[in-house]
Amino acid sequence: MRKGDTVRRRIGPTNWRKLALPVLALSFLLAGCSNSSLPQDALDPQGPFAQKSHDLAMPVFAIAGVVFVLVEGLIVYSVLKFRRRADDESPVQVHGNVRAELGWTIAPAVVLVGVGIFTVGTIVDLDRVPKGAEVVKVNVTGHQWWWEYEYPDEHVVTANELHIPTGTDIAITLRSKDVIHSFWPPKLAGKIDVIPNRENHMVINADNAGIYYGQCAEFCGISHANMRLRVVAHKPADFQRWVKANAAPPRDPAEDDPDATAGQALFRSKGCASCHAVAGFAAGAVGPDLTHLQQRKVFAGAVFDLNEKNLRRWLRNPPEEKPGSIMPNLNLTEEEITSLIAYLDTLK
Ligand code: CUA
């Protein structure tokens, strides 16, 4: 019997053909991962800070790939070459090989030290808090289950949507009101944990205007998956316009709008005002600040588009729409909901 005959018999041509289909299917599946139009693609950096992580990750991945192929190749080669050929055969017993052992200790150590130097360099680089008049500061607070955004210099407070100017360093301070969350806009930055009684920092900078989607990336309770986020990047002039609209004092519902006026009264009598803030009218601090609600496109952890239909569904029974929602079912009638929505419509 010639060497290798057994192998050919075990993985014969028929078996290879059986393997072809799963291999083909897997390659199509993996090709799907490379689509850079995916909204939360961590391999599609859209700003200088995301690019820095990317520039570290790609060479490390390449090195890991080479090591993988090398090690797996040697394993497969050894398994085939040194397999047991007869039942009474025993392998040659080897007791130590100084050269081989030195080789597979020193080579990985050198690779790891190299990777470590670049990793620490990138960490230090990303950890630097940018300074300067043009830097926009944002205090981000994680709540179960939504994000609060406060712009201390612009005197703006909003929720769910983080608005930023393009080409500008955004110095983010991360805090939590309750449990550990993780702030993750994959195209703009890596994940940073948001920990109670601790401040963490992150810098983002978006090259182009647009919406960048993200997600809380640390399990934080029953609606963790409903704790989405979006970063809306504007051209600087548009961002100034957004700031102006969001820093303006709120309008009172027009007196000739009886629905909105009734809604405003309900906002207080039904207890909304004790959880939500509306500048000059209510000072609740449990839920999102609603002063300029209509400046946003989404609500409730960025899960719902802000429109009449969704608001109506939400007000009927919030915990049904977002499990665990701190906002309870207020048992509102359809007329009350109509009035409340008319009032919310005035919060521009
Ligand atoms: Cu917040 Cu998961």
Short mmCIF file of C-alpha atoms and ligand atoms in Angstrom, two decimals:
data_model
loop_
_atom_site.label_atom_id
_atom_site.label_comp_id
_atom_site.label_asym_id
_atom_site.label_seq_id
_atom_site.Cartn_x
_atom_site.Cartn_y
_atom_site.Cartn_z
CA MET A 1 0.00 0.00 0.00
CA ARG A 2 1.34 3.35 -0.98
CA LYS A 3 1.59 6.21 1.51
CA GLY A 4 -1.54 8.38 1.47
CA ASP A 5 -3.84 5.70 0.04
CA THR A 6 -5.92 5.63 3.21
CA VAL A 7 -6.38 9.36 3.10
CA ARG A 8 -7.52 9.29 -0.46
CA ARG A 9 -10.02 6.60 0.39
CA ARG A 10 -11.41 8.46 3.42
CA ILE A 11 -11.73 11.87 1.81
CA GLY A 12 -12.31 10.59 -1.69
CA PRO A 13 -13.56 12.64 -4.67
CA THR A 14 -17.21 11.90 -3.80
CA ASN A 15 -16.74 13.30 -0.29
CA TRP A 16 -15.09 16.45 -1.63
CA ARG A 17 -18.13 17.00 -3.80
CA LYS A 18 -20.35 16.68 -0.72
CA LEU A 19 -18.25 19.33 0.98
CA ALA A 20 -18.46 21.73 -1.95
CA LEU A 21 -22.00 22.87 -1.27
CA PRO A 22 -21.54 23.84 2.42
CA VAL A 23 -18.25 25.55 1.56
CA LEU A 24 -19.94 27.53 -1.20
CA ALA A 25 -22.84 28.45 1.11
CA LEU A 26 -20.38 29.58 3.80
CA SER A 27 -18.48 31.78 1.35
CA PHE A 28 -21.74 33.48 0.30
CA LEU A 29 -22.65 33.97 3.97
CA LEU A 30 -19.25 35.50 4.76
CA ALA A 31 -19.45 37.70 1.67
CA GLY A 32 -22.62 39.16 3.23
CA CYS A 33 -20.53 40.40 6.18
CA SER A 34 -18.43 42.60 3.92
CA ASN A 35 -21.25 44.84 2.76
CA SER A 36 -20.15 48.29 3.88
CA SER A 37 -23.63 49.79 3.50
CA LEU A 38 -24.68 48.00 6.71
CA PRO A 39 -25.80 50.62 9.24
CA GLN A 40 -23.72 49.29 12.14
CA ASP A 41 -20.65 48.02 10.34
CA ALA A 42 -17.65 48.26 12.68
CA LEU A 43 -15.35 47.65 9.69
CA ASP A 44 -16.45 50.82 7.91
CA PRO A 45 -14.79 53.73 9.77
CA GLN A 46 -16.33 57.13 8.97
CA GLY A 47 -14.08 59.43 10.97
CA PRO A 48 -10.46 59.85 12.13
CA PHE A 49 -10.95 58.21 15.54
CA ALA A 50 -12.73 55.17 14.13
CA GLN A 51 -9.95 55.06 11.52
CA LYS A 52 -7.29 54.80 14.25
CA SER A 53 -8.94 51.70 15.72
CA HIS A 54 -9.32 50.31 12.22
CA ASP A 55 -5.65 50.94 11.41
CA LEU A 56 -4.73 48.90 14.46
CA ALA A 57 -7.27 46.13 13.99
CA MET A 58 -6.54 45.32 10.35
CA PRO A 59 -2.78 44.55 10.64
CA VAL A 60 -3.43 42.61 13.87
CA PHE A 61 -6.12 40.63 12.06
CA ALA A 62 -3.71 39.94 9.19
CA ILE A 63 -1.02 38.73 11.62
CA ALA A 64 -3.58 36.57 13.44
CA GLY A 65 -4.68 35.19 10.06
CA VAL A 66 -1.12 34.21 9.11
CA VAL A 67 -0.59 32.57 12.53
CA PHE A 68 -3.89 30.72 12.19
CA VAL A 69 -3.11 29.35 8.75
CA LEU A 70 0.43 28.41 9.82
CA VAL A 71 -0.61 26.63 13.03
CA GLU A 72 -3.67 24.92 11.56
CA GLY A 73 -1.63 23.91 8.50
CA LEU A 74 1.02 22.30 10.70
CA ILE A 75 -1.66 20.53 12.73
CA VAL A 76 -3.42 19.13 9.66
CA TYR A 77 -0.07 18.17 8.11
CA SER A 78 1.01 16.36 11.29
CA VAL A 79 -2.32 14.62 11.73
CA LEU A 80 -2.10 13.21 8.20
CA LYS A 81 1.61 12.49 8.05
CA PHE A 82 2.00 10.94 11.48
CA ARG A 83 -1.31 9.13 11.70
CA ARG A 84 -1.39 5.56 12.98
CA ARG A 85 -1.16 3.21 9.99
CA ALA A 86 -1.36 -0.17 11.69
CA ASP A 87 -3.08 -1.32 14.87
CA ASP A 88 0.16 -2.42 16.49
CA GLU A 89 2.04 0.75 15.58
CA SER A 90 3.15 3.18 18.34
CA PRO A 91 4.49 6.66 17.67
CA VAL A 92 8.14 7.51 18.17
CA GLN A 93 8.51 8.92 21.67
CA VAL A 94 10.18 12.34 21.75
CA HIS A 95 11.40 13.90 25.00
CA GLY A 96 11.92 17.59 24.43
CA ASN A 97 13.34 19.49 21.49
CA VAL A 98 15.15 22.58 22.69
CA ARG A 99 15.23 24.27 19.30
CA ALA A 100 11.52 23.78 18.59
CA GLU A 101 10.53 24.85 22.10
CA LEU A 102 12.63 28.00 22.01
CA GLY A 103 11.19 28.77 18.57
CA TRP A 104 7.54 28.50 19.57
CA THR A 105 8.13 30.47 22.76
CA ILE A 106 10.18 33.32 21.33
CA ALA A 107 8.33 33.82 18.02
CA PRO A 108 4.87 34.39 19.60
CA ALA A 109 6.43 36.58 22.31
CA VAL A 110 8.01 38.82 19.67
CA VAL A 111 4.72 39.04 17.74
CA LEU A 112 2.76 39.86 20.93
CA VAL A 113 5.23 42.53 22.04
CA GLY A 114 4.95 44.13 18.59
CA VAL A 115 1.15 44.05 18.66
CA GLY A 116 1.23 45.31 22.27
CA ILE A 117 3.34 48.37 21.41
CA PHE A 118 0.93 49.46 18.68
CA THR A 119 -2.12 48.65 20.84
CA VAL A 120 -0.93 50.70 23.81
CA GLY A 121 0.00 53.53 21.44
CA THR A 122 -3.51 53.57 19.96
CA ILE A 123 -5.14 53.39 23.41
CA VAL A 124 -3.12 56.38 24.64
CA ASP A 125 -3.88 58.24 21.41
CA LEU A 126 -7.64 57.62 21.67
CA ASP A 127 -7.66 58.49 25.37
CA ARG A 128 -6.47 62.05 24.80
CA VAL A 129 -9.22 64.58 25.59
CA PRO A 130 -9.22 67.19 22.80
CA LYS A 131 -8.94 70.82 23.85
CA GLY A 132 -9.72 74.04 22.04
CA ALA A 133 -12.54 76.45 21.35
CA GLU A 134 -13.85 74.44 18.40
CA VAL A 135 -14.27 71.21 20.40
CA VAL A 136 -17.92 70.43 21.18
CA LYS A 137 -18.47 68.97 24.65
CA VAL A 138 -21.34 66.58 25.24
CA ASN A 139 -22.35 64.89 28.48
CA VAL A 140 -23.92 61.55 27.63
CA THR A 141 -25.97 59.83 30.32
CA GLY A 142 -27.18 56.27 29.97
CA HIS A 143 -30.63 55.54 31.41
CA GLN A 144 -32.67 52.34 31.33
CA TRP A 145 -33.31 52.49 28.28
CA TRP A 146 -32.43 55.69 26.48
CA TRP A 147 -29.57 58.13 26.06
CA GLU A 148 -29.55 61.69 27.34
CA TYR A 149 -27.35 64.27 25.62
CA GLU A 150 -26.42 67.53 27.33
CA TYR A 151 -24.38 70.23 25.59
CA PRO A 152 -23.06 72.31 28.53
CA ASP A 153 -21.71 75.16 26.39
CA GLU A 154 -24.74 75.37 24.10
CA HIS A 155 -27.31 74.94 26.92
CA VAL A 156 -29.09 72.19 25.05
CA VAL A 157 -30.50 68.97 26.50
CA THR A 158 -31.93 66.29 24.26
CA ALA A 159 -32.40 62.53 24.06
CA ASN A 160 -31.86 59.58 21.74
CA GLU A 161 -30.23 61.60 18.95
CA LEU A 162 -26.72 62.94 19.36
CA HIS A 163 -26.34 65.86 16.94
CA ILE A 164 -22.81 66.89 16.00
CA PRO A 165 -21.05 69.09 13.45
CA THR A 166 -18.88 67.28 10.86
CA GLY A 167 -15.10 67.52 10.94
CA THR A 168 -15.15 68.57 14.59
CA ASP A 169 -13.81 66.75 17.63
CA ILE A 170 -16.67 65.89 19.97
CA ALA A 171 -15.45 65.36 23.53
CA ILE A 172 -17.95 63.03 25.14
CA THR A 173 -18.19 62.39 28.87
CA LEU A 174 -20.08 59.21 29.64
CA ARG A 175 -22.10 58.71 32.83
CA SER A 176 -24.82 56.33 33.95
CA LYS A 177 -27.93 56.99 36.03
CA ASP A 178 -28.54 53.35 36.92
CA VAL A 179 -26.63 50.29 35.64
CA ILE A 180 -23.69 49.66 33.33
CA HIS A 181 -24.38 50.52 29.69
CA SER A 182 -21.99 50.74 26.77
CA PHE A 183 -21.98 53.54 24.21
CA TRP A 184 -21.26 52.24 20.73
CA PRO A 185 -21.63 54.08 17.42
CA PRO A 186 -19.63 51.51 15.39
CA LYS A 187 -18.75 53.69 12.39
CA LEU A 188 -17.44 56.49 14.62
CA ALA A 189 -15.81 54.78 17.60
CA GLY A 190 -15.31 51.60 19.56
CA LYS A 191 -17.34 50.65 22.61
CA ILE A 192 -16.85 52.46 25.91
CA ASP A 193 -18.61 51.24 29.04
CA VAL A 194 -20.88 53.70 30.84
CA ILE A 195 -20.51 52.97 34.53
CA PRO A 196 -22.45 54.37 37.54
CA ASN A 197 -20.37 56.68 39.77
CA ARG A 198 -17.64 56.92 37.18
CA GLU A 199 -16.84 59.16 34.24
CA ASN A 200 -15.54 57.69 31.03
CA HIS A 201 -14.49 59.56 27.93
CA MET A 202 -14.78 59.13 24.22
CA VAL A 203 -13.94 61.29 21.23
CA ILE A 204 -15.77 61.08 17.96
CA ASN A 205 -15.45 63.02 14.73
CA ALA A 206 -17.54 62.33 11.64
CA ASP A 207 -16.11 63.08 8.19
CA ASN A 208 -19.46 63.38 6.43
CA ALA A 209 -22.96 64.56 7.25
CA GLY A 210 -25.43 61.77 7.80
CA ILE A 211 -26.98 59.47 10.36
CA TYR A 212 -24.76 56.98 12.17
CA TYR A 213 -26.57 54.21 13.98
CA GLY A 214 -25.51 52.67 17.24
CA GLN A 215 -26.57 50.52 20.09
CA CYS A 216 -26.07 50.07 23.80
CA ALA A 217 -23.55 47.24 23.85
CA GLU A 218 -23.71 46.06 27.45
CA PHE A 219 -26.66 44.04 28.73
CA CYS A 220 -28.52 46.48 30.95
CA GLY A 221 -31.92 44.92 31.58
CA ILE A 222 -34.99 43.72 29.78
CA SER A 223 -35.03 46.44 27.10
CA HIS A 224 -31.28 46.48 26.47
CA ALA A 225 -31.94 45.66 22.82
CA ASN A 226 -34.31 48.65 22.65
CA MET A 227 -31.60 51.06 23.77
CA ARG A 228 -30.52 52.28 20.40
CA LEU A 229 -28.75 55.47 19.52
CA ARG A 230 -28.13 57.57 16.50
CA VAL A 231 -25.55 60.20 15.83
CA VAL A 232 -26.77 62.86 13.42
CA ALA A 233 -23.84 64.69 11.82
CA HIS A 234 -24.59 68.09 10.24
CA LYS A 235 -22.46 70.47 8.24
CA PRO A 236 -21.26 73.06 10.82
CA ALA A 237 -23.74 75.75 9.69
CA ASP A 238 -26.64 73.30 9.93
CA PHE A 239 -25.43 72.26 13.36
CA GLN A 240 -25.53 75.91 14.50
CA ARG A 241 -29.11 76.08 13.24
CA TRP A 242 -29.96 72.93 15.20
CA VAL A 243 -28.38 74.41 18.35
CA LYS A 244 -30.35 77.61 17.93
CA ALA A 245 -33.64 75.75 17.59
CA ASN A 246 -32.91 73.54 20.59
CA ALA A 247 -31.65 76.31 22.86
CA ALA A 248 -34.63 78.59 22.20
CA PRO A 249 -37.20 79.05 24.96
CA PRO A 250 -40.19 76.79 24.31
CA ARG A 251 -43.40 78.20 22.90
CA ASP A 252 -46.57 77.98 24.94
CA PRO A 253 -49.37 76.16 23.14
CA ALA A 254 -51.34 78.71 21.21
CA GLU A 255 -54.44 79.71 23.10
CA ASP A 256 -56.57 79.18 20.01
CA ASP A 257 -55.60 75.50 20.05
CA PRO A 258 -57.94 74.06 22.67
CA ASP A 259 -56.67 70.52 22.14
CA ALA A 260 -53.08 71.49 22.88
CA THR A 261 -54.11 73.60 25.87
CA ALA A 262 -56.09 70.65 27.25
CA GLY A 263 -53.08 68.42 26.56
CA GLN A 264 -50.83 70.75 28.51
CA ALA A 265 -53.18 70.53 31.51
CA LEU A 266 -53.24 66.73 31.21
CA PHE A 267 -49.44 66.72 31.05
CA ARG A 268 -49.51 68.04 34.60
CA SER A 269 -52.59 66.25 36.00
CA LYS A 270 -51.62 62.81 34.67
CA GLY A 271 -48.15 63.03 36.19
CA CYS A 272 -46.13 63.40 32.96
CA ALA A 273 -44.64 66.62 34.36
CA SER A 274 -43.12 64.86 37.37
CA CYS A 275 -40.92 62.70 35.11
CA HIS A 276 -40.35 64.87 32.02
CA ALA A 277 -38.92 68.35 31.75
CA VAL A 278 -40.39 71.05 29.54
CA ALA A 279 -38.43 74.24 30.09
CA GLY A 280 -40.52 76.81 31.93
CA PHE A 281 -43.36 74.38 32.59
CA ALA A 282 -42.19 71.06 34.05
CA ALA A 283 -38.96 69.96 35.71
CA GLY A 284 -39.14 66.15 35.92
CA ALA A 285 -35.80 64.41 35.52
CA VAL A 286 -36.70 60.73 35.13
CA GLY A 287 -37.55 60.59 31.43
CA PRO A 288 -36.26 62.53 28.44
CA ASP A 289 -36.47 66.33 28.35
CA LEU A 290 -39.34 67.12 25.99
CA THR A 291 -38.79 70.87 25.59
CA HIS A 292 -37.93 70.53 21.90
CA LEU A 293 -39.34 67.06 21.26
CA GLN A 294 -40.32 67.91 17.68
CA GLN A 295 -36.68 68.55 16.77
CA ARG A 296 -36.19 64.78 16.93
CA LYS A 297 -37.11 62.07 14.48
CA VAL A 298 -37.23 59.21 16.99
CA PHE A 299 -38.32 58.53 20.57
CA ALA A 300 -38.30 55.84 23.28
CA GLY A 301 -34.69 54.70 22.98
CA ALA A 302 -34.63 55.62 19.27
CA VAL A 303 -36.84 52.59 18.63
CA PHE A 304 -39.82 54.48 17.16
CA ASP A 305 -40.08 57.12 14.48
CA LEU A 306 -41.68 60.19 15.99
CA ASN A 307 -45.13 60.39 14.42
CA GLU A 308 -48.73 60.53 15.54
CA LYS A 309 -49.39 56.83 15.03
CA ASN A 310 -46.40 55.71 17.09
CA LEU A 311 -47.01 58.29 19.83
CA ARG A 312 -50.57 57.04 20.12
CA ARG A 313 -49.40 53.42 20.43
CA TRP A 314 -46.82 54.49 22.99
CA LEU A 315 -49.19 56.53 25.14
CA ARG A 316 -51.75 53.70 25.22
CA ASN A 317 -49.32 51.39 26.99
CA PRO A 318 -45.57 52.18 27.11
CA PRO A 319 -44.39 48.93 28.79
CA GLU A 320 -46.07 46.96 26.03
CA GLU A 321 -44.03 48.83 23.40
CA LYS A 322 -40.78 48.84 25.37
CA PRO A 323 -40.75 46.07 27.99
CA GLY A 324 -39.72 47.28 31.43
CA SER A 325 -40.34 50.92 30.52
CA ILE A 326 -40.28 53.11 33.61
CA MET A 327 -43.13 55.10 32.08
CA PRO A 328 -46.21 53.18 33.22
CA ASN A 329 -49.53 52.62 31.50
CA LEU A 330 -51.43 55.79 32.47
CA ASN A 331 -54.78 54.33 31.33
CA LEU A 332 -55.41 57.33 29.11
CA THR A 333 -58.58 57.58 27.04
CA GLU A 334 -58.27 58.07 23.28
CA GLU A 335 -59.45 61.70 23.71
CA GLU A 336 -56.78 62.34 26.34
CA ILE A 337 -54.16 60.84 24.05
CA THR A 338 -55.32 63.09 21.20
CA SER A 339 -54.98 66.17 23.45
CA LEU A 340 -51.56 65.11 24.75
CA ILE A 341 -50.28 64.56 21.21
CA ALA A 342 -51.64 67.99 20.22
CA TYR A 343 -49.61 69.46 23.10
CA LEU A 344 -46.47 67.44 22.23
CA ASP A 345 -46.85 68.79 18.67
CA THR A 346 -46.30 72.32 20.02
CA LEU A 347 -42.95 71.41 21.59
CA LYS A 348 -40.94 72.54 18.59
CU1 CUA B 1 -28.08 50.07 28.10
CU2 CUA B 1 -27.75 47.87 27.26
#
